Amino acid sequence: MLELIGAGFGRTGTLSMKAALERLGHGPAYHMAEILAEPRRLRDWSRVLGGAEPDWYRIFDGYRSTVDWPGAAYWRELCAAFPQAKVLLTVRDPERWYDSTRRTIHRFSRDPAGFPGEEGAAFRAAVRTMVWEGTFGGRFEDKAHAIRVFEEHNAAVQREIPADRLLVYRAGDGWEPLCAFLGTDVPDEDFPHLNDAASMQEAVAQATAEGGFPRI
């Protein structure tokens, strides 16, 4: 059962947050990387995108938290389905977020070479429907529009979620606010820093050469 719902868009430090949550005992944490690691999970989201009634308990069975897409696209539904769960909104400077997203997941998720075969085509179609067409209305390449969507999304989460249920977390805030929010001790180690743009590009390039999905 989900105890924490990540409402922040991808490229706001979500893979680092996944690692941090799992380090603190709030994992496994569902992330788009789960689908890349296990493409069979894509069937769940294809059914949701096709209009089927989601069984959120089954989709997230075995997970204690979720960050990144696809969960972030359904944050309202998940907050209603798991009313006891806390909500985490990861944020980032809008200009830097847009430039990073454009260089990485927007580019890679549309590239057949990086996601080959039937599974790759299904993955690209789901991401296109959910994120680029769904969240951004097919206008992600319009920078002003995409940033406006990003900012309005963040504002909506902060407006609709009670303050005592919500943590707004900016990449670089470290362990302290997250641990205080979750009621856990601060680890004696650096906060994880994973999946920067360069490492994502390397992972996709390697997967392309090997004819498989990138493991990021």
CSV table of C-alpha atoms in Angstrom, one decimal:
chain,number,residue,atom,x,y,z
A,1,MET,CA,0.0,0.0,0.0
A,2,LEU,CA,1.3,3.4,-0.9
A,3,GLU,CA,2.5,5.5,2.0
A,4,LEU,CA,3.9,8.3,0.0
A,5,ILE,CA,2.8,9.7,-3.4
A,6,GLY,CA,5.3,11.7,-5.5
A,7,ALA,CA,3.5,14.3,-7.5
A,8,GLY,CA,6.6,15.9,-9.1
A,9,PHE,CA,7.3,15.7,-12.8
A,10,GLY,CA,10.3,13.7,-14.1
A,11,ARG,CA,13.6,15.5,-14.2
A,12,THR,CA,13.1,17.0,-10.7
A,13,GLY,CA,15.5,14.6,-9.0
A,14,THR,CA,13.0,11.7,-8.9
A,15,LEU,CA,15.5,8.9,-9.4
A,16,SER,CA,17.7,10.3,-6.6
A,17,MET,CA,14.5,10.5,-4.5
A,18,LYS,CA,13.6,6.9,-5.2
A,19,ALA,CA,17.0,5.9,-3.9
A,20,ALA,CA,16.6,8.1,-0.8
A,21,LEU,CA,13.2,6.7,0.0
A,22,GLU,CA,14.4,3.2,-0.3
A,23,ARG,CA,17.4,4.0,1.9
A,24,LEU,CA,15.0,5.3,4.5
A,25,GLY,CA,12.8,2.2,4.5
A,26,HIS,CA,10.0,3.7,2.4
A,27,GLY,CA,10.6,1.4,-0.6
A,28,PRO,CA,10.3,-0.1,-3.0
A,29,ALA,CA,9.5,3.1,-4.8
A,30,TYR,CA,7.7,3.0,-8.1
A,31,HIS,CA,9.4,5.1,-10.8
A,32,MET,CA,9.4,5.0,-14.6
A,33,ALA,CA,12.6,3.0,-14.2
A,34,GLU,CA,10.4,0.1,-13.0
A,35,ILE,CA,8.8,-0.1,-16.4
A,36,LEU,CA,12.1,0.0,-18.2
A,37,ALA,CA,13.4,-2.8,-15.9
A,38,GLU,CA,10.2,-4.8,-16.3
A,39,PRO,CA,8.4,-3.9,-19.6
A,40,ARG,CA,5.5,-6.2,-18.6
A,41,ARG,CA,4.3,-3.4,-16.2
A,42,LEU,CA,3.6,-1.3,-19.3
A,43,ARG,CA,0.4,-3.3,-19.8
A,44,ASP,CA,-1.1,-1.8,-16.6
A,45,TRP,CA,-0.6,1.7,-17.9
A,46,SER,CA,-1.7,0.9,-21.5
A,47,ARG,CA,-5.0,-0.3,-20.0
A,48,VAL,CA,-5.3,2.9,-17.9
A,49,LEU,CA,-4.6,5.0,-20.9
A,50,GLY,CA,-7.2,3.0,-22.9
A,51,GLY,CA,-9.9,4.0,-20.4
A,52,ALA,CA,-10.0,1.0,-18.1
A,53,GLU,CA,-10.9,1.6,-14.5
A,54,PRO,CA,-7.5,1.5,-12.7
A,55,ASP,CA,-7.0,-1.0,-9.8
A,56,TRP,CA,-4.4,1.2,-8.1
A,57,TYR,CA,-3.9,-1.3,-5.3
A,58,ARG,CA,-2.9,-4.0,-7.8
A,59,ILE,CA,-0.8,-1.7,-9.9
A,60,PHE,CA,1.2,-0.6,-6.9
A,61,ASP,CA,1.1,-3.9,-5.1
A,62,GLY,CA,4.4,-4.4,-3.1
A,63,TYR,CA,5.3,-0.7,-3.4
A,64,ARG,CA,5.4,1.7,-0.4
A,65,SER,CA,6.0,4.9,-2.5
A,66,THR,CA,5.9,6.3,-6.0
A,67,VAL,CA,7.8,9.1,-7.7
A,68,ASP,CA,8.2,10.4,-11.2
A,69,TRP,CA,5.8,9.4,-14.1
A,70,PRO,CA,3.6,7.5,-14.5
A,71,GLY,CA,2.4,8.1,-10.9
A,72,ALA,CA,2.8,11.9,-11.2
A,73,ALA,CA,0.3,12.0,-14.0
A,74,TYR,CA,-2.4,10.5,-11.7
A,75,TRP,CA,-1.5,12.2,-8.4
A,76,ARG,CA,-5.1,13.3,-7.7
A,77,GLU,CA,-6.5,9.8,-8.3
A,78,LEU,CA,-3.7,8.3,-6.1
A,79,CYS,CA,-4.3,10.8,-3.3
A,80,ALA,CA,-7.9,9.8,-3.3
A,81,ALA,CA,-7.2,6.1,-3.5
A,82,PHE,CA,-4.6,6.3,-0.7
A,83,PRO,CA,-6.0,9.0,1.6
A,84,GLN,CA,-3.5,8.1,4.4
A,85,ALA,CA,-0.5,8.6,2.1
A,86,LYS,CA,1.7,11.6,2.4
A,87,VAL,CA,2.5,13.7,-0.7
A,88,LEU,CA,5.9,14.7,-1.9
A,89,LEU,CA,6.3,17.4,-4.6
A,90,THR,CA,9.8,17.5,-6.1
A,91,VAL,CA,10.5,20.9,-7.8
A,92,ARG,CA,13.2,22.5,-9.7
A,93,ASP,CA,14.0,25.8,-11.4
A,94,PRO,CA,11.6,25.8,-14.4
A,95,GLU,CA,14.1,26.9,-17.0
A,96,ARG,CA,16.6,24.2,-15.9
A,97,TRP,CA,13.8,21.6,-15.7
A,98,TYR,CA,12.7,22.3,-19.2
A,99,ASP,CA,16.2,22.3,-20.7
A,100,SER,CA,17.0,19.0,-18.9
A,101,THR,CA,13.7,17.4,-19.9
A,102,ARG,CA,14.1,18.4,-23.6
A,103,ARG,CA,17.6,17.0,-23.8
A,104,THR,CA,16.8,13.7,-22.1
A,105,ILE,CA,13.5,12.1,-21.7
A,106,HIS,CA,11.7,14.1,-24.4
A,107,ARG,CA,14.4,13.2,-26.9
A,108,PHE,CA,15.0,9.6,-25.8
A,109,SER,CA,11.4,8.6,-25.4
A,110,ARG,CA,10.6,9.5,-29.0
A,111,ASP,CA,13.6,7.7,-30.5
A,112,PRO,CA,12.9,4.2,-32.0
A,113,ALA,CA,16.6,3.3,-31.9
A,114,GLY,CA,16.7,3.7,-28.1
A,115,PHE,CA,13.5,1.7,-27.6
A,116,PRO,CA,13.4,-1.0,-30.2
A,117,GLY,CA,10.9,-3.7,-31.0
A,118,GLU,CA,7.3,-4.1,-30.1
A,119,GLU,CA,7.9,-3.4,-26.4
A,120,GLY,CA,9.8,-0.2,-27.3
A,121,ALA,CA,7.0,0.9,-29.6
A,122,ALA,CA,4.5,0.3,-26.9
A,123,PHE,CA,6.6,2.2,-24.4
A,124,ARG,CA,7.0,5.2,-26.7
A,125,ALA,CA,3.3,5.3,-27.4
A,126,ALA,CA,2.4,5.2,-23.7
A,127,VAL,CA,4.8,8.0,-22.8
A,128,ARG,CA,3.6,10.0,-25.8
A,129,THR,CA,-0.1,9.6,-24.8
A,130,MET,CA,0.4,10.1,-21.1
A,131,VAL,CA,3.1,12.8,-21.0
A,132,TRP,CA,3.7,14.6,-24.2
A,133,GLU,CA,0.1,14.7,-25.4
A,134,GLY,CA,-1.7,14.2,-22.1
A,135,THR,CA,0.2,16.4,-19.7
A,136,PHE,CA,1.6,18.9,-22.2
A,137,GLY,CA,-1.2,18.8,-24.8
A,138,GLY,CA,1.2,17.9,-27.6
A,139,ARG,CA,3.0,21.2,-27.2
A,140,PHE,CA,6.1,20.3,-25.1
A,141,GLU,CA,8.4,21.9,-27.7
A,142,ASP,CA,6.7,25.2,-27.0
A,143,LYS,CA,9.0,26.1,-24.1
A,144,ALA,CA,6.7,28.8,-22.7
A,145,HIS,CA,3.7,26.5,-22.7
A,146,ALA,CA,5.6,23.6,-21.2
A,147,ILE,CA,7.0,25.7,-18.4
A,148,ARG,CA,3.5,27.1,-17.7
A,149,VAL,CA,2.1,23.5,-17.4
A,150,PHE,CA,5.0,22.7,-15.1
A,151,GLU,CA,4.3,25.7,-12.8
A,152,GLU,CA,0.6,25.3,-12.9
A,153,HIS,CA,0.9,21.6,-11.9
A,154,ASN,CA,3.1,22.5,-9.0
A,155,ALA,CA,0.7,25.2,-7.9
A,156,ALA,CA,-2.2,22.9,-8.1
A,157,VAL,CA,-0.6,20.3,-5.9
A,158,GLN,CA,0.2,22.9,-3.3
A,159,ARG,CA,-3.3,24.4,-3.5
A,160,GLU,CA,-5.1,21.1,-3.2
A,161,ILE,CA,-3.0,19.1,-0.7
A,162,PRO,CA,-3.2,20.2,2.9
A,163,ALA,CA,0.1,21.5,4.2
A,164,ASP,CA,0.4,18.9,6.9
A,165,ARG,CA,0.2,16.2,4.2
A,166,LEU,CA,2.7,17.8,1.8
A,167,LEU,CA,6.4,18.3,1.5
A,168,VAL,CA,7.7,20.5,-1.3
A,169,TYR,CA,11.3,19.4,-1.9
A,170,ARG,CA,13.8,21.1,-4.1
A,171,ALA,CA,16.8,19.1,-5.4
A,172,GLY,CA,19.7,19.9,-3.1
A,173,ASP,CA,17.6,20.2,0.1
A,174,GLY,CA,19.4,17.1,1.5
A,175,TRP,CA,18.1,14.6,4.1
A,176,GLU,CA,16.8,16.9,6.8
A,177,PRO,CA,13.4,18.0,5.4
A,178,LEU,CA,12.6,14.6,4.0
A,179,CYS,CA,13.5,12.8,7.2
A,180,ALA,CA,11.5,15.3,9.3
A,181,PHE,CA,8.5,14.8,7.0
A,182,LEU,CA,8.8,11.0,7.2
A,183,GLY,CA,9.7,10.9,10.9
A,184,THR,CA,13.0,9.0,10.3
A,185,ASP,CA,16.6,9.5,11.4
A,186,VAL,CA,19.0,11.4,9.1
A,187,PRO,CA,21.5,8.9,7.6
A,188,ASP,CA,25.2,9.5,8.1
A,189,GLU,CA,25.9,9.5,4.4
A,190,ASP,CA,25.4,11.9,1.4
A,191,PHE,CA,22.0,12.2,-0.2
A,192,PRO,CA,21.9,10.1,-3.4
A,193,HIS,CA,22.6,11.9,-6.7
A,194,LEU,CA,21.6,9.7,-9.6
A,195,ASN,CA,20.5,10.1,-13.2
A,196,ASP,CA,22.0,13.4,-14.3
A,197,ALA,CA,21.7,14.2,-18.0
A,198,ALA,CA,25.1,12.7,-18.9
A,199,SER,CA,24.4,9.4,-17.2
A,200,MET,CA,21.0,9.1,-18.9
A,201,GLN,CA,22.6,9.7,-22.3
A,202,GLU,CA,25.2,7.1,-21.6
A,203,ALA,CA,22.5,4.5,-20.5
A,204,VAL,CA,20.5,5.1,-23.7
A,205,ALA,CA,23.5,4.9,-25.9
A,206,GLN,CA,24.6,1.6,-24.3
A,207,ALA,CA,21.1,0.1,-24.6
A,208,THR,CA,20.8,1.2,-28.2
A,209,ALA,CA,24.1,-0.6,-29.0
A,210,GLU,CA,22.9,-3.7,-27.2
A,211,GLY,CA,19.4,-3.6,-28.8
A,212,GLY,CA,17.5,-3.4,-25.5
A,213,PHE,CA,15.9,-1.0,-23.1
A,214,PRO,CA,18.0,1.5,-21.2
A,215,ARG,CA,18.4,0.7,-17.5
A,216,ILE,CA,18.2,4.1,-15.8
